[in-house]
Short mmCIF file of C-alpha atoms and ligand atoms in Angstrom, two decimals:
data_model
loop_
_atom_site.label_atom_id
_atom_site.label_comp_id
_atom_site.label_asym_id
_atom_site.label_seq_id
_atom_site.Cartn_x
_atom_site.Cartn_y
_atom_site.Cartn_z
CA MET N 1 31.91 2.08 23.50
CA THR N 2 33.90 1.59 20.31
CA ILE N 3 32.29 2.61 17.10
CA ASN N 4 32.94 -0.51 15.06
CA GLN N 5 30.65 -2.58 17.26
CA LEU N 6 27.80 -1.55 14.99
CA LYS N 7 26.52 -4.32 12.75
CA ILE N 8 24.37 -3.66 9.71
CA TYR N 9 22.39 -6.18 7.73
CA ASN N 10 23.69 -5.75 4.22
CA SER N 11 21.01 -6.65 1.64
CA LEU N 12 23.77 -7.19 -0.91
CA THR N 13 25.41 -10.04 1.01
CA GLY N 14 22.40 -11.14 3.04
CA LYS N 15 24.50 -10.95 6.21
CA LYS N 16 24.91 -8.78 9.26
CA GLU N 17 28.32 -7.17 8.85
CA HIS N 18 30.53 -5.06 11.06
CA PHE N 19 30.16 -1.50 9.94
CA GLN N 20 33.48 -0.17 8.63
CA PRO N 21 33.08 3.17 6.90
CA ILE N 22 35.18 3.69 3.78
CA THR N 23 36.82 6.82 5.20
CA PRO N 24 36.18 7.03 8.94
CA PRO N 25 34.95 9.08 10.71
CA PHE N 26 32.97 10.18 7.64
CA VAL N 27 29.88 8.30 6.57
CA GLY N 28 27.90 8.82 3.37
CA LEU N 29 24.22 7.92 3.61
CA TYR N 30 21.90 8.11 0.60
CA VAL N 31 18.18 7.42 0.87
CA CYS N 32 15.69 7.40 -2.00
CA GLY N 33 13.25 10.20 -1.30
CA PRO N 34 9.67 10.68 -2.40
CA THR N 35 8.32 11.12 -5.89
CA VAL N 36 6.51 14.40 -5.35
CA TYR N 37 3.35 13.84 -7.37
CA ASN N 38 1.00 13.41 -4.41
CA GLU N 39 0.89 13.37 -0.62
CA VAL N 40 3.20 10.84 1.01
CA HIS N 41 1.36 8.05 2.81
CA LEU N 42 2.26 6.36 6.08
CA GLY N 43 4.15 3.58 4.30
CA ASN N 44 6.52 6.16 2.87
CA VAL N 45 6.74 7.77 6.30
CA ARG N 46 7.76 4.46 7.86
CA THR N 47 10.74 4.13 5.53
CA PHE N 48 11.83 7.70 6.19
CA ILE N 49 11.57 7.14 9.96
CA THR N 50 13.72 4.01 9.61
CA PHE N 51 16.54 5.96 8.01
CA ASP N 52 16.06 8.91 10.31
CA VAL N 53 16.92 6.59 13.20
CA VAL N 54 19.91 5.22 11.27
CA TYR N 55 21.13 8.78 10.70
CA ARG N 56 20.55 9.77 14.33
CA TYR N 57 22.32 6.71 15.71
CA LEU N 58 25.35 7.11 13.43
CA ILE N 59 25.66 10.69 14.68
CA ARG N 60 25.36 9.45 18.29
CA LEU N 61 28.22 7.04 17.65
CA GLY N 62 30.35 10.00 16.67
CA PHE N 63 30.44 9.61 12.89
CA LYS N 64 30.47 12.67 10.66
CA VAL N 65 27.51 11.80 8.49
CA ARG N 66 26.51 13.38 5.22
CA TYR N 67 22.90 12.42 4.67
CA VAL N 68 21.50 12.85 1.15
CA ARG N 69 17.80 12.24 0.51
CA ASN N 70 16.61 13.15 -2.96
CA ILE N 71 13.40 14.53 -4.36
CA THR N 72 12.21 12.71 -7.49
CA ASP N 73 10.62 15.39 -9.62
CA VAL N 74 10.94 13.88 -13.10
CA GLY N 75 11.46 10.53 -14.77
CA HIS N 76 9.33 8.28 -12.55
CA LEU N 77 6.81 6.76 -14.93
CA VAL N 78 3.35 5.59 -13.99
CA ASP N 79 4.19 1.86 -14.18
CA ASP N 80 7.46 2.20 -12.18
CA ALA N 81 9.34 0.87 -15.22
CA ASP N 82 9.60 2.19 -18.77
CA ALA N 83 5.95 2.51 -19.65
CA GLY N 84 3.28 5.14 -19.16
CA GLU N 85 3.32 8.83 -18.59
CA ASP N 86 5.57 10.64 -16.11
CA LYS N 87 3.77 10.58 -12.73
CA ILE N 88 4.24 14.31 -12.21
CA GLU N 89 3.24 15.26 -15.75
CA LYS N 90 0.06 13.18 -15.38
CA ARG N 91 -0.84 14.79 -12.07
CA ALA N 92 -0.24 18.26 -13.53
CA ARG N 93 -2.72 17.49 -16.28
CA LEU N 94 -5.30 16.30 -13.74
CA GLU N 95 -4.87 19.30 -11.45
CA LYS N 96 -4.54 21.65 -14.45
CA ILE N 97 -1.37 23.28 -13.19
CA GLU N 98 2.30 23.33 -14.23
CA PRO N 99 4.34 20.19 -13.49
CA MET N 100 6.71 22.36 -11.48
CA GLU N 101 3.76 23.59 -9.43
CA ILE N 102 2.95 19.98 -8.63
CA VAL N 103 6.56 19.43 -7.62
CA GLN N 104 6.56 22.50 -5.37
CA LYS N 105 3.18 21.75 -3.84
CA TYR N 106 3.99 18.18 -2.85
CA THR N 107 7.56 18.95 -1.83
CA ASN N 108 6.17 21.55 0.56
CA SER N 109 3.64 19.15 2.01
CA PHE N 110 6.31 16.43 2.32
CA HIS N 111 8.35 18.87 4.39
CA VAL N 112 5.39 19.50 6.67
CA VAL N 113 5.10 15.73 7.20
CA THR N 114 8.82 15.40 7.95
CA GLN N 115 8.43 18.06 10.66
CA LEU N 116 5.34 16.37 12.10
CA PHE N 117 7.16 13.07 12.48
CA ASN N 118 10.28 14.78 13.79
CA LEU N 119 12.54 13.68 10.93
CA LYS N 120 15.89 15.40 10.81
CA ASN N 121 16.53 17.33 7.63
CA PRO N 122 19.04 15.71 5.29
CA ASP N 123 22.29 17.56 4.70
CA ILE N 124 21.55 17.69 0.98
CA GLU N 125 18.16 17.27 -0.67
CA PRO N 126 18.96 17.22 -4.40
CA SER N 127 16.34 16.99 -7.12
CA ALA N 128 16.42 15.12 -10.42
CA THR N 129 15.54 18.24 -12.45
CA GLY N 130 18.49 20.03 -10.86
CA HIS N 131 20.91 17.42 -12.20
CA ILE N 132 19.94 16.95 -15.85
CA ILE N 133 23.39 17.84 -17.16
CA GLU N 134 25.10 15.30 -14.91
CA GLN N 135 22.55 12.67 -15.95
CA ILE N 136 23.19 13.32 -19.64
CA GLU N 137 26.91 13.00 -18.96
CA MET N 138 26.41 9.64 -17.28
CA VAL N 139 24.33 8.37 -20.20
CA GLU N 140 27.09 9.45 -22.59
CA GLN N 141 29.66 7.65 -20.48
CA ILE N 142 27.64 4.44 -20.38
CA ILE N 143 27.20 4.54 -24.18
CA LYS N 144 30.92 5.17 -24.57
CA ASN N 145 31.70 2.12 -22.43
CA GLY N 146 29.45 0.02 -24.64
CA TYR N 147 26.68 -0.67 -22.12
CA ALA N 148 23.91 1.41 -23.70
CA TYR N 149 22.51 2.10 -27.16
CA GLU N 150 20.26 4.71 -28.70
CA VAL N 151 17.05 3.92 -30.55
CA ASN N 152 14.79 6.60 -31.93
CA GLY N 153 15.72 9.30 -29.40
CA SER N 154 15.71 6.99 -26.36
CA VAL N 155 18.73 5.34 -24.77
CA TYR N 156 18.55 1.87 -23.22
CA PHE N 157 20.91 0.13 -20.88
CA ASP N 158 22.26 -3.06 -22.48
CA VAL N 159 21.66 -5.63 -19.76
CA LYS N 160 22.85 -8.61 -21.83
CA LYS N 161 26.16 -6.94 -22.57
CA TYR N 162 26.55 -5.92 -18.94
CA ALA N 163 25.72 -9.43 -17.72
CA GLU N 164 28.57 -10.87 -19.81
CA LYS N 165 31.01 -9.25 -17.44
CA TYR N 166 29.08 -8.33 -14.30
CA ASN N 167 26.45 -9.88 -12.11
CA TYR N 168 23.12 -8.27 -13.03
CA GLY N 169 20.74 -9.38 -10.27
CA GLU N 170 23.35 -9.43 -7.52
CA LEU N 171 21.23 -7.27 -5.22
CA SER N 172 17.73 -8.55 -5.89
CA GLY N 173 18.76 -12.12 -6.53
CA ARG N 174 16.72 -12.14 -9.73
CA LYS N 175 17.94 -14.20 -12.60
CA ILE N 176 17.54 -12.88 -16.09
CA ASP N 177 15.62 -16.01 -17.14
CA GLU N 178 13.07 -15.47 -14.38
CA LEU N 179 12.72 -11.85 -15.36
CA LEU N 180 11.86 -12.93 -18.85
CA GLU N 181 8.88 -14.88 -17.51
CA GLN N 182 7.68 -11.96 -15.43
CA THR N 183 7.99 -9.17 -17.92
CA ARG N 184 7.33 -10.83 -21.26
CA ASP N 185 3.79 -9.55 -21.57
CA GLU N 186 4.26 -6.18 -19.98
CA LEU N 187 6.69 -4.53 -22.28
CA GLU N 188 5.86 -1.25 -23.85
CA GLY N 189 8.43 0.18 -26.20
CA GLY N 190 9.61 -3.43 -26.31
CA GLU N 191 10.15 -3.13 -30.00
CA GLU N 192 12.86 -0.55 -29.33
CA LYS N 193 14.74 -2.63 -26.81
CA HIS N 194 17.31 -5.16 -27.98
CA PHE N 195 16.59 -7.34 -24.98
CA PHE N 196 13.52 -7.55 -22.72
CA ALA N 197 15.45 -6.70 -19.53
CA ASP N 198 17.03 -3.53 -20.94
CA PHE N 199 15.84 -0.37 -19.26
CA ALA N 200 15.60 3.26 -20.36
CA ILE N 201 18.26 5.64 -19.11
CA TRP N 202 17.03 8.41 -21.39
CA LYS N 203 13.52 8.52 -22.79
CA LYS N 204 12.39 10.49 -25.82
CA ALA N 205 9.66 12.97 -24.87
CA SER N 206 6.47 13.29 -26.84
CA GLU N 207 5.42 16.57 -28.49
CA ASN N 208 3.05 17.55 -25.72
CA THR N 209 5.31 16.69 -22.77
CA ILE N 210 5.97 19.89 -20.82
CA MET N 211 9.04 18.88 -18.78
CA LYS N 212 11.76 17.85 -21.23
CA TRP N 213 15.37 18.75 -21.94
CA SER N 214 17.64 18.94 -24.98
CA SER N 215 20.21 16.18 -25.19
CA PRO N 216 22.50 14.63 -27.80
CA TRP N 217 19.54 12.29 -28.57
CA GLY N 218 16.91 15.00 -28.94
CA LYS N 219 14.36 16.27 -26.42
CA GLY N 220 13.69 13.87 -23.60
CA VAL N 221 13.77 13.01 -19.92
CA PRO N 222 16.21 10.95 -17.83
CA GLY N 223 15.23 7.43 -16.76
CA TRP N 224 14.07 7.16 -13.14
CA HIS N 225 17.00 5.05 -11.86
CA LEU N 226 19.59 7.40 -13.30
CA GLU N 227 19.01 10.31 -10.93
CA CYS N 228 19.93 8.29 -7.85
CA SER N 229 23.13 6.95 -9.45
CA VAL N 230 24.12 10.48 -10.39
CA MET N 231 23.18 12.32 -7.22
CA SER N 232 24.47 9.74 -4.74
CA THR N 233 27.90 9.55 -6.35
CA LYS N 234 28.09 13.29 -7.02
CA TYR N 235 27.68 14.13 -3.33
CA LEU N 236 29.07 11.04 -1.61
CA GLY N 237 31.76 9.80 -3.97
CA LYS N 238 31.95 7.04 -6.58
CA SER N 239 31.83 4.50 -3.79
CA PHE N 240 30.02 5.39 -0.60
CA ASP N 241 28.91 3.76 2.65
CA ILE N 242 25.14 3.26 2.96
CA HIS N 243 22.29 3.34 0.47
CA GLY N 244 18.78 2.94 1.80
CA GLY N 245 15.21 2.77 0.61
CA GLY N 246 12.09 0.64 0.89
CA MET N 247 12.24 -3.06 0.02
CA ASP N 248 10.10 -2.44 -3.07
CA LEU N 249 12.94 -0.42 -4.58
CA LYS N 250 15.43 -3.30 -4.57
CA PHE N 251 14.27 -4.24 -8.02
CA PRO N 252 14.40 -2.72 -10.51
CA HIS N 253 15.44 0.65 -9.05
CA HIS N 254 18.50 -0.27 -6.98
CA GLU N 255 19.60 -3.16 -9.19
CA CYS N 256 19.66 -0.70 -12.10
CA GLU N 257 21.51 1.89 -10.02
CA ILE N 258 24.35 -0.58 -9.49
CA ALA N 259 24.43 -1.47 -13.19
CA GLN N 260 24.51 2.20 -14.22
CA SER N 261 27.32 3.12 -11.85
CA VAL N 262 29.42 0.12 -12.79
CA GLY N 263 28.54 0.54 -16.47
CA SER N 264 29.70 4.15 -16.43
CA GLY N 265 33.11 3.02 -15.30
CA ASN N 266 32.80 3.55 -11.57
CA GLU N 267 33.38 1.01 -8.90
CA HIS N 268 30.56 -0.79 -7.17
CA PRO N 269 28.80 2.27 -5.76
CA VAL N 270 27.58 1.09 -2.36
CA LYS N 271 29.22 -0.77 0.53
CA TYR N 272 26.07 -1.44 2.61
CA TRP N 273 22.61 -1.65 1.07
CA MET N 274 19.78 -1.32 3.57
CA HIS N 275 16.12 -1.98 2.82
CA GLY N 276 13.22 -1.15 5.07
CA ASN N 277 10.27 -3.52 5.03
CA MET N 278 6.75 -2.52 4.10
CA LEU N 279 3.88 -1.12 6.09
CA THR N 280 0.88 -3.28 5.32
CA VAL N 281 -2.86 -3.03 5.86
CA ASN N 282 -4.48 -6.40 6.51
CA GLY N 283 -1.38 -7.99 5.08
CA THR N 284 -1.29 -6.00 1.82
CA LYS N 285 1.40 -3.40 1.11
CA MET N 286 0.14 0.10 1.76
CA SER N 287 0.16 1.85 -1.56
CA LYS N 288 -1.57 4.74 -3.18
CA SER N 289 -2.39 2.76 -6.28
CA LEU N 290 -4.01 -0.08 -4.30
CA GLY N 291 -6.28 2.45 -2.58
CA ASN N 292 -5.38 1.26 0.93
CA SER N 293 -3.10 4.11 1.92
CA PHE N 294 -3.48 6.33 4.97
CA LEU N 295 -2.39 9.92 4.75
CA PRO N 296 -0.75 11.47 7.82
CA VAL N 297 -3.61 13.95 8.13
CA GLU N 298 -6.21 11.15 8.13
CA LEU N 299 -4.32 9.43 10.88
CA ILE N 300 -3.97 12.47 13.10
CA THR N 301 -7.60 13.50 12.72
CA GLY N 302 -8.89 9.92 12.78
CA THR N 303 -10.90 10.53 9.61
CA HIS N 304 -9.77 7.43 7.74
CA PRO N 305 -12.66 4.92 7.55
CA LEU N 306 -10.47 2.12 8.96
CA LEU N 307 -9.54 4.13 12.07
CA GLU N 308 -11.57 4.31 15.25
CA LYS N 309 -9.89 7.52 16.38
CA GLY N 310 -6.95 9.83 15.69
CA TYR N 311 -3.35 9.27 16.82
CA SER N 312 -0.54 11.75 17.22
CA PRO N 313 2.53 11.47 14.96
CA MET N 314 4.73 10.50 17.92
CA ILE N 315 2.50 7.54 18.77
CA VAL N 316 2.84 6.35 15.19
CA ARG N 317 6.59 6.87 15.26
CA PHE N 318 6.75 4.84 18.47
CA PHE N 319 4.49 2.20 16.89
CA PHE N 320 6.83 1.80 13.91
CA LEU N 321 9.91 1.57 16.13
CA GLN N 322 8.36 -1.29 18.09
CA ALA N 323 9.21 -3.48 15.10
CA THR N 324 12.60 -3.99 13.49
CA TYR N 325 12.89 -2.14 10.21
CA ARG N 326 13.35 -5.47 8.41
CA SER N 327 9.98 -6.87 9.39
CA THR N 328 6.64 -5.84 8.00
CA VAL N 329 4.31 -3.84 10.20
CA ASP N 330 0.56 -4.22 9.92
CA PHE N 331 -1.61 -1.22 10.65
CA SER N 332 -4.51 -1.90 12.99
CA ASN N 333 -6.54 -0.05 15.61
CA GLU N 334 -5.52 -2.53 18.32
CA ALA N 335 -1.82 -2.16 17.59
CA LEU N 336 -2.07 1.62 17.57
CA LYS N 337 -3.98 1.65 20.87
CA ALA N 338 -1.32 -0.54 22.47
CA ALA N 339 1.38 1.80 21.15
CA GLU N 340 -0.47 4.78 22.57
CA LYS N 341 -0.42 3.20 26.03
CA GLY N 342 3.24 2.19 25.83
CA TYR N 343 4.29 5.61 24.60
CA ALA N 344 2.40 7.35 27.42
CA ARG N 345 4.00 5.02 29.99
CA LEU N 346 7.47 5.83 28.68
CA MET N 347 6.81 9.56 28.66
CA SER N 348 5.38 9.60 32.20
CA ALA N 349 8.47 7.75 33.45
CA ILE N 350 10.70 10.35 31.78
CA GLN N 351 8.73 13.08 33.49
CA LEU N 352 9.15 11.30 36.80
CA LEU N 353 12.92 11.51 36.32
CA GLU N 354 12.65 15.21 37.16
CA GLU N 355 11.30 14.56 40.61
CA LEU N 356 12.92 11.33 41.80
CA PRO N 357 14.31 11.34 45.33
CA THR N 358 18.03 10.57 45.63
CA SER N 359 19.86 8.68 48.31
CA ASN N 360 23.43 7.88 49.50
CA THR N 361 23.39 4.51 47.81
CA SER N 362 22.00 3.03 44.62
CA THR N 363 20.21 -0.30 44.71
CA VAL N 364 19.91 -0.16 40.90
CA THR N 365 22.58 -0.68 38.20
CA ILE N 366 22.35 2.05 35.60
CA PRO N 367 25.48 1.35 33.46
CA LYS N 368 24.16 -2.10 32.58
CA LEU N 369 20.92 -0.60 31.32
CA ILE N 370 22.86 1.82 29.14
CA ASP N 371 25.08 -0.93 27.74
CA ASN N 372 22.03 -3.00 26.87
CA CYS N 373 20.56 -0.16 24.81
CA PHE N 374 23.79 0.35 22.87
CA GLU N 375 24.08 -3.37 22.34
CA SER N 376 20.63 -3.64 20.79
CA MET N 377 21.08 -0.56 18.60
CA ASN N 378 24.45 -1.92 17.49
CA ASP N 379 22.63 -5.05 16.42
CA ASP N 380 21.39 -3.64 13.11
CA PHE N 381 19.46 -0.79 14.78
CA ASN N 382 17.20 -3.12 16.74
CA THR N 383 14.70 -0.58 18.04
CA PRO N 384 12.12 -3.00 19.57
CA VAL N 385 14.74 -4.58 21.84
CA THR N 386 16.05 -1.12 22.71
CA ILE N 387 12.53 -0.05 23.65
CA ALA N 388 12.19 -3.19 25.80
CA HIS N 389 15.38 -2.19 27.65
CA LEU N 390 13.99 1.31 28.11
CA PHE N 391 10.90 -0.24 29.69
CA ASP N 392 13.13 -2.19 32.10
CA GLY N 393 14.29 1.25 33.13
CA VAL N 394 10.70 2.45 33.48
CA LYS N 395 10.22 -0.23 36.14
CA ILE N 396 13.34 1.01 37.92
CA ILE N 397 12.12 4.61 37.76
CA ASN N 398 8.72 3.67 39.20
CA ASN N 399 10.38 1.63 41.95
CA ILE N 400 12.57 4.56 42.93
CA LYS N 401 9.51 6.76 42.94
CA ASN N 402 7.58 4.45 45.24
CA GLY N 403 10.60 3.93 47.48
CA SER N 404 11.31 0.25 46.85
CA GLU N 405 14.66 1.11 45.19
CA THR N 406 17.14 3.94 45.77
CA ILE N 407 19.45 5.90 43.50
CA THR N 408 22.38 8.27 44.05
CA ILE N 409 22.44 11.72 42.52
CA GLU N 410 25.24 10.66 40.12
CA ASP N 411 23.33 7.60 38.93
CA LEU N 412 20.21 9.69 38.50
CA GLN N 413 22.13 12.11 36.27
CA LEU N 414 23.37 9.16 34.24
CA LEU N 415 19.86 7.74 33.97
CA LYS N 416 18.42 11.07 32.86
CA SER N 417 21.01 11.71 30.19
CA HIS N 418 20.60 8.14 28.98
CA TYR N 419 16.84 8.56 28.52
CA TYR N 420 17.19 11.95 26.87
CA SER N 421 19.82 10.59 24.54
CA PHE N 422 18.03 7.38 23.57
CA VAL N 423 14.41 8.46 23.58
CA PHE N 424 14.68 11.98 22.21
CA GLU N 425 17.93 12.06 20.23
CA ILE N 426 18.20 8.54 18.86
CA LEU N 427 14.62 7.27 18.61
CA GLY N 428 13.57 10.83 17.77
CA LEU N 429 10.46 10.82 19.98
CA LYS N 430 9.06 14.01 21.44
CA ASN N 431 7.10 14.44 24.61
CA GLU N 432 3.88 15.73 23.11
CA GLU N 433 1.12 13.61 24.59
CA ASN N 434 1.24 14.72 28.17
CA THR N 435 1.56 18.43 27.42
CA SER N 436 -1.93 18.90 28.81
CA LEU N 437 -0.58 17.66 32.11
CA SER N 438 2.93 19.00 32.00
CA SER N 439 1.94 22.50 30.93
CA HIS N 440 -0.36 22.73 33.93
CA LYS N 441 1.87 20.79 36.26
CA ASN N 442 1.68 23.20 39.20
CA GLU N 443 -2.09 23.47 39.01
CA MET N 444 -2.37 19.69 38.69
CA ASP N 445 -0.12 19.12 41.68
CA GLY N 446 -2.14 21.57 43.79
CA LEU N 447 -5.43 20.04 42.70
CA MET N 448 -4.29 16.49 43.30
CA ASN N 449 -2.94 17.34 46.76
CA LEU N 450 -6.34 18.79 47.58
CA ILE N 451 -8.12 15.64 46.40
CA ILE N 452 -5.66 13.37 48.20
CA ASN N 453 -6.23 15.36 51.41
CA ILE N 454 -10.00 15.07 51.08
CA ARG N 455 -9.62 11.33 50.61
CA GLN N 456 -7.25 11.10 53.56
CA ASN N 457 -9.78 12.91 55.74
CA ALA N 458 -12.50 10.56 54.57
CA LYS N 459 -10.31 7.60 55.49
CA THR N 460 -9.53 9.07 58.91
CA GLU N 461 -13.27 9.39 59.48
CA LYS N 462 -13.67 5.80 58.28
CA ASN N 463 -15.79 7.09 55.42
CA TRP N 464 -14.62 4.28 53.10
CA ALA N 465 -17.37 4.92 50.56
CA THR N 466 -16.07 8.44 49.80
CA ALA N 467 -12.43 7.34 49.83
CA ASP N 468 -13.18 4.54 47.36
CA LEU N 469 -15.36 6.78 45.20
CA ILE N 470 -12.52 9.29 44.82
CA ARG N 471 -10.07 6.52 43.94
CA ASP N 472 -12.43 4.91 41.40
CA GLU N 473 -13.43 8.16 39.72
CA LEU N 474 -9.77 9.18 39.36
CA LYS N 475 -9.03 5.82 37.84
CA LYS N 476 -11.54 6.56 35.10
CA LEU N 477 -9.41 9.63 34.32
CA SER N 478 -6.29 7.39 34.15
CA ILE N 479 -5.03 8.74 37.48
CA THR N 480 -4.02 6.12 40.01
CA ILE N 481 -3.55 6.71 43.72
CA GLN N 482 -1.17 4.53 45.63
CA ASP N 483 -1.05 4.46 49.42
CA THR N 484 2.53 4.32 50.72
CA LYS N 485 3.98 4.60 54.21
CA ASP N 486 4.78 8.26 53.49
CA GLY N 487 1.26 9.05 52.34
CA ALA N 488 -0.58 8.70 49.05
CA ILE N 489 1.11 9.35 45.71
CA TRP N 490 -0.61 9.82 42.37
CA ASN N 491 0.34 8.90 38.85
CA TYR N 492 -1.16 9.71 35.47
CA GLU N 493 -0.97 7.03 32.82
CA LYS N 494 -2.92 7.41 29.66
P1 LIG G 1 7.96 6.61 -3.68
O1 LIG G 1 7.53 8.03 -3.45
O2 LIG G 1 6.85 5.73 -4.13
O3 LIG G 1 9.18 6.51 -4.56
O4 LIG G 1 8.35 6.01 -2.25
C1 LIG G 1 9.18 6.66 -1.32
C2 LIG G 1 9.74 5.65 -0.35
O5 LIG G 1 8.69 5.02 0.41
C3 LIG G 1 10.51 4.51 -1.01
O6 LIG G 1 11.68 4.25 -0.26
C4 LIG G 1 9.56 3.34 -0.96
O7 LIG G 1 10.24 2.11 -0.92
C5 LIG G 1 8.86 3.60 0.36
N1 LIG G 1 7.54 2.94 0.46
C6 LIG G 1 6.52 2.93 -0.44
N2 LIG G 1 5.45 2.20 0.00
C7 LIG G 1 5.80 1.74 1.24
C8 LIG G 1 5.15 0.94 2.24
N3 LIG G 1 3.91 0.46 2.10
N4 LIG G 1 5.83 0.67 3.40
C9 LIG G 1 7.09 1.15 3.59
N5 LIG G 1 7.75 1.92 2.69
C10 LIG G 1 7.13 2.21 1.53
ZN1 LIG G 2 16.37 6.18 -5.76
#
């Protein structure tokens, strides 16, 4: 398996491209992290799972990855552009605590969520407040290069000037004329800007703002887009491999990141831009401000009004991975129930791997199955097709179990390591659902043998009513009994 078979859909070019790292075997991966002013919702979680799988797969391919995922703890304003209060400052006022307490509180709870969903920790998790000096330096550099100007203690990026030489809109595909239509009525501080599309890279702070820093332009805060330009290039280099985030960040956040980096004299900062699509509820983007967001805790406990019951984090992870990261996923009870079943089927097959009989010959072809999984992951991290291949393997496993196929000990080893690698390491799933069974496996085996014997005796005595009753009652508990030539075998499938 050669590493450059990986293809990534690059949002910048709109094409799937062969992945060629700038300095192999090293790969720099930057993902926009959460703004820690409230609990993350499941939409946020989806995006972080997407890039967790990207990170895991790059590692599996042998790359030396440095994964940076930031914490936004200042500069993100309420309207996601240049208007309104800082989200964290506002929340601090509402909760009547320090802004930095808000930051700590929601960073902590974000970390609990990342553990719940089995997200690998990034190698660096930098925060905007920890990089104020670097941000001021970048603003100074952009002013020096003539792409920003100061007005009344705030500094704005000069989009018109930039667009004379560079392609503003190259990532989002937005044209400045169209932007004018969209933003004409929404501008606050518009009187300070030379041009409607200019954006703040430093914003003057009001008297009563708590979080603010001294700068050459007076007390203020950095613009939201600036932190990602600064922190990505500080830790990954002026030009790095992959930048990810949700689709909603393409504009203005990522478009402005490019402009800032280029405007400060660097090269184009990112080789491959990747954008995860949105989690929706009845077709509408899940978002805190729209009031349709699910918190992880509501999902696990089943306390959200739209949910019929609770689901474990691994079922949700599996559910998300059943779609490609570039398509939207709609949250519904039916879809979650289906995912629950599929996940349980996969996990029971993996458990079966521990007890499969081996033979002198294999009637199954394991290397092909493995190749298929790599092929689909190499195709822009296509997790649904990979899962489909894993289910082809589930059929094989069940056939070996019931004796209709055979496998050698070597092939079984290969099959096991393939499942452990793909299911646990790459897709990042954990076997949590069947712990009730697996932790009592010996007792369950003993109990089931007893029941199977009772049923066998009933059958020998031609007591069909009892034999059928046992089978039907077990079925209600999701336990199936199958009669084979070597006796009855049982299987638990939730
Ligand atoms: P925020 O904390 O709002 O900056 O968002 C953190 C990450 O979650 C960003 O990458 C967003 O693009 C992403 N995100 C926000 N809402 C959704 C959603 N409904 N579905 C998927 N990703 C989302
Ligand atoms: Zn960002």
